[in-house]
CSV table of C-alpha atoms in Angstrom, one decimal:
chain,number,residue,atom,x,y,z
A,1,MET,CA,29.7,-58.6,11.3
A,2,THR,CA,26.0,-59.8,10.5
A,3,THR,CA,23.4,-57.6,8.6
A,4,ALA,CA,19.8,-58.1,8.6
A,5,ALA,CA,18.3,-59.9,5.5
A,6,VAL,CA,17.2,-57.6,2.7
A,7,PRO,CA,13.7,-58.6,1.7
A,8,SER,CA,13.1,-59.2,-1.9
A,9,SER,CA,9.9,-57.4,-3.0
A,10,ALA,CA,8.2,-57.4,-6.2
A,11,PRO,CA,7.2,-53.9,-7.7
A,12,ALA,CA,3.6,-54.8,-7.7
A,13,SER,CA,3.6,-55.6,-3.8
A,14,VAL,CA,5.4,-52.3,-3.2
A,15,PRO,CA,3.1,-50.0,-2.8
A,16,LEU,CA,3.7,-46.1,-4.8
A,17,SER,CA,2.9,-43.0,-2.7
A,18,VAL,CA,3.7,-39.5,-3.3
A,19,LEU,CA,5.3,-36.3,-1.6
A,20,ASP,CA,4.7,-32.9,-2.1
A,21,THR,CA,6.1,-29.3,-1.2
A,22,ALA,CA,3.3,-27.5,-3.0
A,23,PRO,CA,6.0,-25.7,-5.4
A,24,VAL,CA,5.5,-22.1,-6.2
A,25,SER,CA,6.1,-21.5,-10.1
A,26,ALA,CA,7.3,-18.0,-11.5
A,27,GLY,CA,4.2,-15.8,-11.8
A,28,ALA,CA,1.7,-17.8,-9.3
A,29,THR,CA,0.6,-17.5,-5.8
A,30,SER,CA,0.5,-19.7,-2.8
A,31,GLY,CA,-2.8,-20.0,-3.5
A,32,ASP,CA,-2.5,-21.3,-6.7
A,33,ALA,CA,0.3,-23.6,-5.7
A,34,LEU,CA,-1.8,-25.4,-2.8
A,35,ALA,CA,-4.6,-25.6,-5.2
A,36,ALA,CA,-2.3,-27.5,-7.6
A,37,THR,CA,-1.4,-29.7,-4.6
A,38,THR,CA,-5.0,-30.3,-3.7
A,39,ARG,CA,-5.3,-31.4,-7.3
A,40,LEU,CA,-2.3,-34.0,-7.4
A,41,ALA,CA,-3.5,-35.3,-4.1
A,42,ALA,CA,-6.9,-35.9,-5.8
A,43,ALA,CA,-5.2,-37.7,-8.5
A,44,ALA,CA,-3.0,-39.8,-6.6
A,45,ASP,CA,-6.1,-40.8,-4.2
A,46,SER,CA,-8.1,-41.6,-7.9
A,47,LEU,CA,-5.2,-43.4,-9.2
A,48,GLY,CA,-4.8,-46.0,-6.3
A,49,TYR,CA,-1.6,-44.2,-4.8
A,50,HIS,CA,-0.9,-45.3,-1.1
A,51,ARG,CA,0.1,-42.1,0.9
A,52,PHE,CA,0.1,-38.5,0.2
A,53,TRP,CA,2.9,-36.5,2.1
A,54,VAL,CA,3.7,-32.9,2.5
A,55,ALA,CA,7.0,-31.6,3.4
A,56,GLU,CA,7.6,-28.4,5.8
A,57,HIS,CA,9.7,-25.7,4.5
A,58,HIS,CA,9.8,-22.2,5.9
A,59,ALA,CA,11.2,-18.9,4.3
A,60,MET,CA,11.5,-20.6,0.6
A,61,PRO,CA,9.9,-18.7,-2.4
A,62,ALA,CA,9.3,-21.8,-4.2
A,63,VAL,CA,8.0,-23.8,-1.5
A,64,ALA,CA,4.2,-23.1,-0.5
A,65,SER,CA,4.0,-26.1,2.0
A,66,THR,CA,5.0,-24.2,5.4
A,67,SER,CA,2.4,-26.1,7.8
A,68,PRO,CA,1.8,-29.8,7.1
A,69,GLY,CA,-1.0,-30.0,9.8
A,70,VAL,CA,-3.1,-27.3,8.2
A,71,LEU,CA,-2.7,-28.4,4.8
A,72,LEU,CA,-3.4,-32.1,5.4
A,73,ALA,CA,-6.5,-31.0,7.2
A,74,HIS,CA,-7.8,-29.8,3.8
A,75,LEU,CA,-6.1,-32.1,1.7
A,76,ALA,CA,-7.9,-35.5,3.8
A,77,ALA,CA,-11.3,-33.3,3.0
A,78,ALA,CA,-10.6,-33.1,-0.7
A,79,THR,CA,-9.7,-36.8,-0.9
A,80,ARG,CA,-11.3,-40.1,-0.5
A,81,ARG,CA,-9.3,-43.2,0.6
A,82,ILE,CA,-5.6,-42.3,0.4
A,83,ARG,CA,-3.8,-41.6,3.6
A,84,VAL,CA,-2.2,-38.2,4.3
A,85,GLY,CA,0.7,-37.4,6.4
A,86,SER,CA,3.6,-35.2,6.8
A,87,GLY,CA,6.9,-35.6,5.3
A,88,GLY,CA,7.6,-34.5,7.7
A,89,VAL,CA,7.0,-32.4,10.6
A,90,MET,CA,10.2,-31.2,11.6
A,91,LEU,CA,10.1,-31.8,15.3
A,92,PRO,CA,13.1,-29.0,16.5
A,93,ASN,CA,10.7,-26.5,15.4
A,94,HIS,CA,7.6,-27.2,17.4
A,95,PRO,CA,6.6,-28.3,21.0
A,96,SER,CA,6.0,-32.3,21.4
A,97,LEU,CA,2.5,-31.3,22.7
A,98,VAL,CA,1.3,-29.1,19.9
A,99,VAL,CA,2.5,-31.4,17.3
A,100,ALA,CA,0.6,-34.5,19.0
A,101,GLU,CA,-2.6,-32.3,19.2
A,102,GLN,CA,-2.5,-31.4,15.9
A,103,PHE,CA,-2.1,-35.0,14.2
A,104,ALA,CA,-4.6,-36.5,17.2
A,105,MET,CA,-7.4,-34.2,15.8
A,106,LEU,CA,-6.5,-35.0,12.4
A,107,GLU,CA,-6.9,-38.6,13.4
A,108,ALA,CA,-10.0,-37.9,15.0
A,109,LEU,CA,-11.6,-36.3,11.6
A,110,HIS,CA,-10.0,-39.1,9.3
A,111,PRO,CA,-9.7,-42.3,11.3
A,112,GLY,CA,-7.1,-44.5,9.7
A,113,ARG,CA,-6.0,-42.2,7.2
A,114,VAL,CA,-3.3,-40.3,9.0
A,115,ASP,CA,0.5,-40.3,8.9
A,116,LEU,CA,3.1,-38.4,11.1
A,117,GLY,CA,6.0,-38.1,9.5
A,118,ILE,CA,9.1,-36.9,12.1
A,119,GLY,CA,12.1,-35.2,10.7
A,120,ARG,CA,14.9,-33.7,12.8
A,121,ALA,CA,16.1,-31.1,10.2
A,122,PRO,CA,14.9,-27.4,10.7
A,123,GLY,CA,13.5,-27.1,7.2
A,124,ALA,CA,14.6,-23.4,7.0
A,125,ASP,CA,17.8,-21.1,7.4
A,126,PRO,CA,18.8,-20.4,10.8
A,127,THR,CA,17.5,-17.1,11.3
A,128,THR,CA,13.8,-18.8,10.4
A,129,ALA,CA,14.9,-21.5,12.6
A,130,ALA,CA,15.7,-19.7,15.7
A,131,ALA,CA,12.2,-17.6,15.3
A,132,LEU,CA,10.0,-20.8,15.1
A,133,ARG,CA,12.0,-22.8,17.9
A,134,ARG,CA,10.6,-22.7,21.6
A,135,THR,CA,14.2,-21.9,22.7
A,136,VAL,CA,17.0,-20.2,21.2
A,137,GLU,CA,19.3,-23.2,21.0
A,138,GLY,CA,16.9,-25.4,19.4
A,139,LEU,CA,17.3,-29.1,20.0
A,140,GLY,CA,20.3,-31.0,19.3
A,141,HIS,CA,21.1,-35.0,18.3
A,142,GLU,CA,20.8,-35.5,22.2
A,143,ASP,CA,17.5,-34.0,22.6
A,144,PHE,CA,15.6,-35.6,19.5
A,145,PRO,CA,15.3,-39.2,20.7
A,146,ALA,CA,13.3,-37.8,24.0
A,147,GLU,CA,11.0,-36.0,21.8
A,148,VAL,CA,10.2,-38.7,19.6
A,149,ILE,CA,9.3,-40.8,22.9
A,150,ASP,CA,7.2,-37.6,24.1
A,151,VAL,CA,5.4,-37.5,20.8
A,152,LEU,CA,4.5,-41.3,20.5
A,153,ALA,CA,3.4,-41.4,24.2
A,154,LEU,CA,1.1,-38.4,23.9
A,155,LEU,CA,-0.6,-40.1,21.2
A,156,GLY,CA,-1.1,-43.1,23.1
A,157,VAL,CA,1.8,-45.4,21.8
A,158,ARG,CA,4.2,-46.3,24.7
A,159,LEU,CA,7.5,-48.2,23.6
A,160,ASP,CA,8.7,-51.0,26.1
A,161,GLY,CA,11.7,-50.0,28.3
A,162,LEU,CA,11.6,-46.2,27.0
A,163,ALA,CA,9.6,-43.7,29.4
A,164,PRO,CA,8.5,-40.1,28.2
A,165,SER,CA,9.4,-37.5,30.3
A,166,ALA,CA,7.6,-36.7,33.6
A,167,ARG,CA,5.8,-33.7,31.9
A,168,ALA,CA,4.2,-35.8,28.9
A,169,GLN,CA,3.3,-38.8,31.5
A,170,ARG,CA,0.8,-36.1,32.7
A,171,LEU,CA,-0.7,-34.8,29.5
A,172,THR,CA,-2.8,-36.6,26.6
A,173,ALA,CA,-3.2,-35.2,23.2
A,174,THR,CA,-6.9,-35.6,22.9
A,175,PRO,CA,-9.7,-36.4,25.6
A,176,VAL,CA,-11.0,-39.6,24.0
A,177,ALA,CA,-9.0,-41.2,21.2
A,178,THR,CA,-9.8,-44.3,19.6
A,179,SER,CA,-7.0,-44.6,17.2
A,180,SER,CA,-3.7,-42.9,16.6
A,181,PRO,CA,-1.7,-41.7,13.6
A,182,GLU,CA,0.7,-43.8,12.2
A,183,VAL,CA,4.4,-42.5,13.1
A,184,TRP,CA,7.3,-42.8,10.8
A,185,LEU,CA,10.8,-41.1,11.3
A,186,LEU,CA,12.2,-39.5,8.3
A,187,GLY,CA,15.8,-39.0,7.5
A,188,SER,CA,18.6,-38.6,5.0
A,189,SER,CA,21.4,-39.7,7.4
A,190,LEU,CA,22.4,-42.7,9.4
A,191,PHE,CA,21.4,-41.1,12.6
A,192,SER,CA,18.1,-41.3,11.9
A,193,ALA,CA,18.2,-44.7,10.3
A,194,GLU,CA,19.7,-46.1,13.6
A,195,LEU,CA,17.3,-44.4,15.9
A,196,ALA,CA,14.4,-45.6,13.9
A,197,GLY,CA,15.5,-48.9,14.0
A,198,SER,CA,16.4,-48.9,17.9
A,199,LEU,CA,12.8,-47.6,18.5
A,200,GLY,CA,11.2,-50.3,16.1
A,201,LEU,CA,9.5,-47.6,13.8
A,202,PRO,CA,9.0,-47.5,10.6
A,203,PHE,CA,11.4,-45.3,8.6
A,204,SER,CA,11.4,-43.4,5.3
A,205,TYR,CA,14.7,-42.6,3.7
A,206,ALA,CA,15.2,-39.2,1.4
A,207,HIS,CA,17.0,-40.9,-1.2
A,208,HIS,CA,15.6,-37.7,-3.1
A,209,PHE,CA,18.0,-35.8,-1.7
A,210,ASN,CA,20.9,-37.8,-3.5
A,211,THR,CA,23.1,-38.2,-0.4
A,212,GLY,CA,24.8,-41.4,-1.7
A,213,HIS,CA,24.0,-43.2,1.7
A,214,THR,CA,21.1,-44.8,0.5
A,215,LEU,CA,22.0,-48.6,0.7
A,216,GLN,CA,24.2,-48.0,4.2
A,217,ALA,CA,21.1,-46.2,5.7
A,218,ALA,CA,18.9,-49.1,4.7
A,219,GLU,CA,21.5,-51.5,5.9
A,220,THR,CA,22.1,-49.5,9.4
A,221,TYR,CA,18.1,-49.5,9.9
A,222,ARG,CA,17.8,-53.2,9.6
A,223,ARG,CA,20.8,-54.4,11.9
A,224,ALA,CA,19.9,-51.4,14.5
A,225,PHE,CA,15.9,-53.0,14.0
A,226,ARG,CA,14.5,-54.0,17.7
A,227,PRO,CA,10.8,-55.5,17.5
A,228,SER,CA,8.4,-52.8,19.4
A,229,VAL,CA,5.1,-52.3,19.7
A,230,VAL,CA,4.6,-50.5,16.5
A,231,LEU,CA,6.2,-53.2,14.5
A,232,ASP,CA,7.5,-56.9,14.9
A,233,VAL,CA,9.7,-56.4,11.7
A,234,PRO,CA,11.2,-53.2,9.9
A,235,ARG,CA,9.3,-51.4,7.3
A,236,LEU,CA,11.4,-49.0,5.3
A,237,MET,CA,10.3,-46.6,2.8
A,238,VAL,CA,12.8,-44.6,0.1
A,239,SER,CA,11.7,-42.0,-1.9
A,240,ALA,CA,12.9,-40.5,-5.4
A,241,SER,CA,12.2,-37.8,-7.4
A,242,VAL,CA,10.7,-38.6,-10.7
A,243,LEU,CA,9.7,-37.1,-13.8
A,244,VAL,CA,7.8,-38.9,-16.5
A,245,ALA,CA,7.5,-37.9,-20.4
A,246,ASP,CA,6.8,-39.3,-23.8
A,247,SER,CA,10.5,-38.9,-24.7
A,248,ASP,CA,13.9,-39.0,-22.8
A,249,GLU,CA,14.4,-35.4,-24.7
A,250,GLU,CA,11.4,-34.0,-23.4
A,251,ALA,CA,11.5,-35.1,-19.7
A,252,GLN,CA,14.9,-33.5,-19.5
A,253,PHE,CA,13.5,-30.2,-20.8
A,254,LEU,CA,10.8,-30.5,-18.4
A,255,ALA,CA,13.1,-31.2,-15.5
A,256,GLY,CA,15.1,-27.9,-16.3
A,257,PRO,CA,13.5,-26.4,-13.3
A,258,SER,CA,14.6,-29.0,-11.1
A,259,ARG,CA,18.1,-28.7,-12.0
A,260,VAL,CA,18.2,-24.8,-11.7
A,261,MET,CA,16.6,-25.3,-8.2
A,262,ALA,CA,19.4,-28.0,-7.4
A,263,LEU,CA,21.9,-25.3,-8.4
A,264,SER,CA,20.5,-22.7,-6.2
A,265,LEU,CA,20.4,-24.9,-3.2
A,266,ARG,CA,24.2,-26.1,-4.2
A,267,THR,CA,25.5,-22.6,-4.3
A,268,GLY,CA,23.6,-20.7,-1.5
A,269,ARG,CA,21.8,-18.8,-3.7
A,270,PRO,CA,18.1,-17.3,-3.0
A,271,LEU,CA,15.7,-19.8,-4.0
A,272,ALA,CA,13.2,-18.1,-6.9
A,273,PRO,CA,9.7,-19.4,-7.9
A,274,ILE,CA,10.2,-22.4,-10.3
A,275,LEU,CA,11.3,-21.3,-13.7
A,276,SER,CA,9.6,-22.4,-16.8
A,277,PRO,CA,11.2,-25.2,-18.7
A,278,GLU,CA,12.2,-22.5,-21.5
A,279,ASP,CA,13.6,-20.1,-19.0
A,280,ALA,CA,15.2,-22.9,-17.2
A,281,ALA,CA,17.1,-24.1,-20.1
A,282,THR,CA,18.4,-20.4,-21.1
A,283,ALA,CA,19.6,-20.0,-17.4
A,284,LEU,CA,21.5,-23.8,-17.8
A,285,ALA,CA,23.0,-22.9,-21.4
A,286,GLU,CA,24.7,-19.8,-19.6
A,287,LEU,CA,26.4,-21.9,-17.1
A,288,ASP,CA,29.7,-23.2,-17.7
A,289,PRO,CA,29.4,-26.8,-19.1
A,290,THR,CA,32.5,-28.3,-17.2
A,291,ALA,CA,31.5,-26.9,-14.0
A,292,ALA,CA,27.6,-27.7,-14.6
A,293,ALA,CA,28.3,-31.1,-15.5
A,294,GLU,CA,30.3,-32.1,-12.2
A,295,LEU,CA,27.5,-30.5,-10.1
A,296,PHE,CA,24.7,-32.3,-11.8
A,297,ALA,CA,26.5,-35.3,-11.3
A,298,LYS,CA,26.4,-35.1,-7.8
A,299,VAL,CA,22.7,-33.0,-7.7
A,300,PRO,CA,21.0,-33.8,-10.8
A,301,GLY,CA,17.6,-31.9,-9.6
A,302,THR,CA,15.3,-34.9,-10.9
A,303,GLN,CA,17.0,-38.4,-10.3
A,304,VAL,CA,14.8,-40.0,-12.8
A,305,ALA,CA,13.5,-38.2,-15.9
A,306,THR,CA,12.8,-40.3,-18.6
A,307,THR,CA,9.9,-42.3,-20.3
A,308,ALA,CA,7.7,-44.4,-18.6
A,309,ASP,CA,8.9,-47.8,-19.2
A,310,ARG,CA,12.3,-46.7,-18.0
A,311,ALA,CA,11.2,-45.1,-15.2
A,312,VAL,CA,9.3,-47.9,-13.8
A,313,ALA,CA,12.8,-50.0,-14.6
A,314,GLU,CA,15.0,-47.6,-12.5
A,315,LEU,CA,12.4,-47.7,-9.5
A,316,THR,CA,12.3,-51.4,-9.5
A,317,ASP,CA,15.9,-51.6,-9.3
A,318,LEU,CA,16.0,-49.1,-6.5
A,319,VAL,CA,13.3,-51.3,-4.6
A,320,ALA,CA,15.6,-54.2,-5.3
A,321,ARG,CA,18.9,-52.9,-4.2
A,322,THR,CA,17.4,-51.2,-0.9
A,323,GLY,CA,14.8,-54.0,-0.1
A,324,ALA,CA,12.0,-51.1,0.4
A,325,ALA,CA,8.5,-52.1,1.6
A,326,GLU,CA,7.3,-48.7,0.2
A,327,LEU,CA,8.2,-46.1,-2.6
A,328,MET,CA,7.6,-42.8,-2.3
A,329,VAL,CA,8.0,-40.3,-5.5
A,330,THR,CA,8.5,-36.7,-5.7
A,331,GLY,CA,9.2,-34.0,-8.5
A,332,THR,CA,9.6,-30.3,-9.0
A,333,ALA,CA,7.9,-29.3,-12.0
A,334,TYR,CA,6.8,-25.8,-13.6
A,335,ASP,CA,3.0,-26.9,-13.9
A,336,VAL,CA,0.6,-29.4,-12.2
A,337,GLU,CA,-0.1,-31.0,-15.3
A,338,THR,CA,3.6,-32.4,-15.6
A,339,ARG,CA,3.3,-33.9,-11.9
A,340,ILE,CA,-0.2,-35.5,-12.6
A,341,GLY,CA,0.8,-37.1,-15.8
A,342,THR,CA,4.0,-38.5,-14.2
A,343,LEU,CA,1.5,-40.0,-11.6
A,344,LYS,CA,-0.6,-41.4,-14.3
A,345,ALA,CA,2.3,-43.1,-16.1
A,346,LEU,CA,3.8,-44.6,-12.9
A,347,ALA,CA,0.7,-45.9,-11.9
A,348,ALA,CA,-0.1,-47.8,-15.3
A,349,GLY,CA,3.3,-49.3,-15.3
A,350,TRP,CA,4.1,-50.1,-12.2
A,351,GLY,CA,3.9,-53.9,-11.4
A,352,GLY,CA,2.4,-54.2,-14.9
């Protein structure tokens, strides 16, 4: 079996981008969280980051980013040049025309700055997912590729040899479009990697989920890639969770809330708002040390929590191993100042 060559990219040539969930800290409101995300986007814009994406999650007390399209309209108006996008819109939750219309409107308002990242996971618990979807059963694996093709067609992008549905052929997302948003497929599985490659679309892999399949997904994407009207060659982006501080000890302390979050996700406990580092340290100290060590070896919360120099070195290695053309960073922290400080430190050290 032959595999596509992995391109070698120097860090300076690999753009940095940001993924945010509008995290809600203990004692804060949704408005506070969204204001903090707006501050983070403005900081990313001024620091030269390439993209700022927001996630779609539902019924989670720790996450205020429930409607990417709505939030992106605000963030685009609050920034100057950075691209804004969804990381991502969970397509099973929405009719294709609704997604296409929202992002066609965003593109009309902010031409050349809008990304539509599409994901397949529900981003919600089963009850919430059922309430969001337009059919009781939702969309399975077999439906997702056709829905993606429909969204592309509604935005004016027709893939060779892949006809959209008859309904999509009769509709348009906006009456007089002059440009289209940049469409990415998102995923944390080999299914998404192969689909993105076969459709000739850019692919963003959720390395920050820590599934252990990042290199395999990158290889699968490149092997499956077929040139399209969108791309001549593969374009891979990988994401990593990062927190930077002046010392390793401080970084690990500030990353404590993300570890509590990871513990909640892993054990199926209700997700509370994000704890302060002090409260997180107390909660973690009460865990059985052996069980905690085994858990955090698999789900560390924040993957890269260290000083700026070491963080840049680890991220440079990730880019080299995956051949990624872009790198997206995300992070869970109690306060926005910690998140902004991380962006500043990475921007200063990246490619330097």
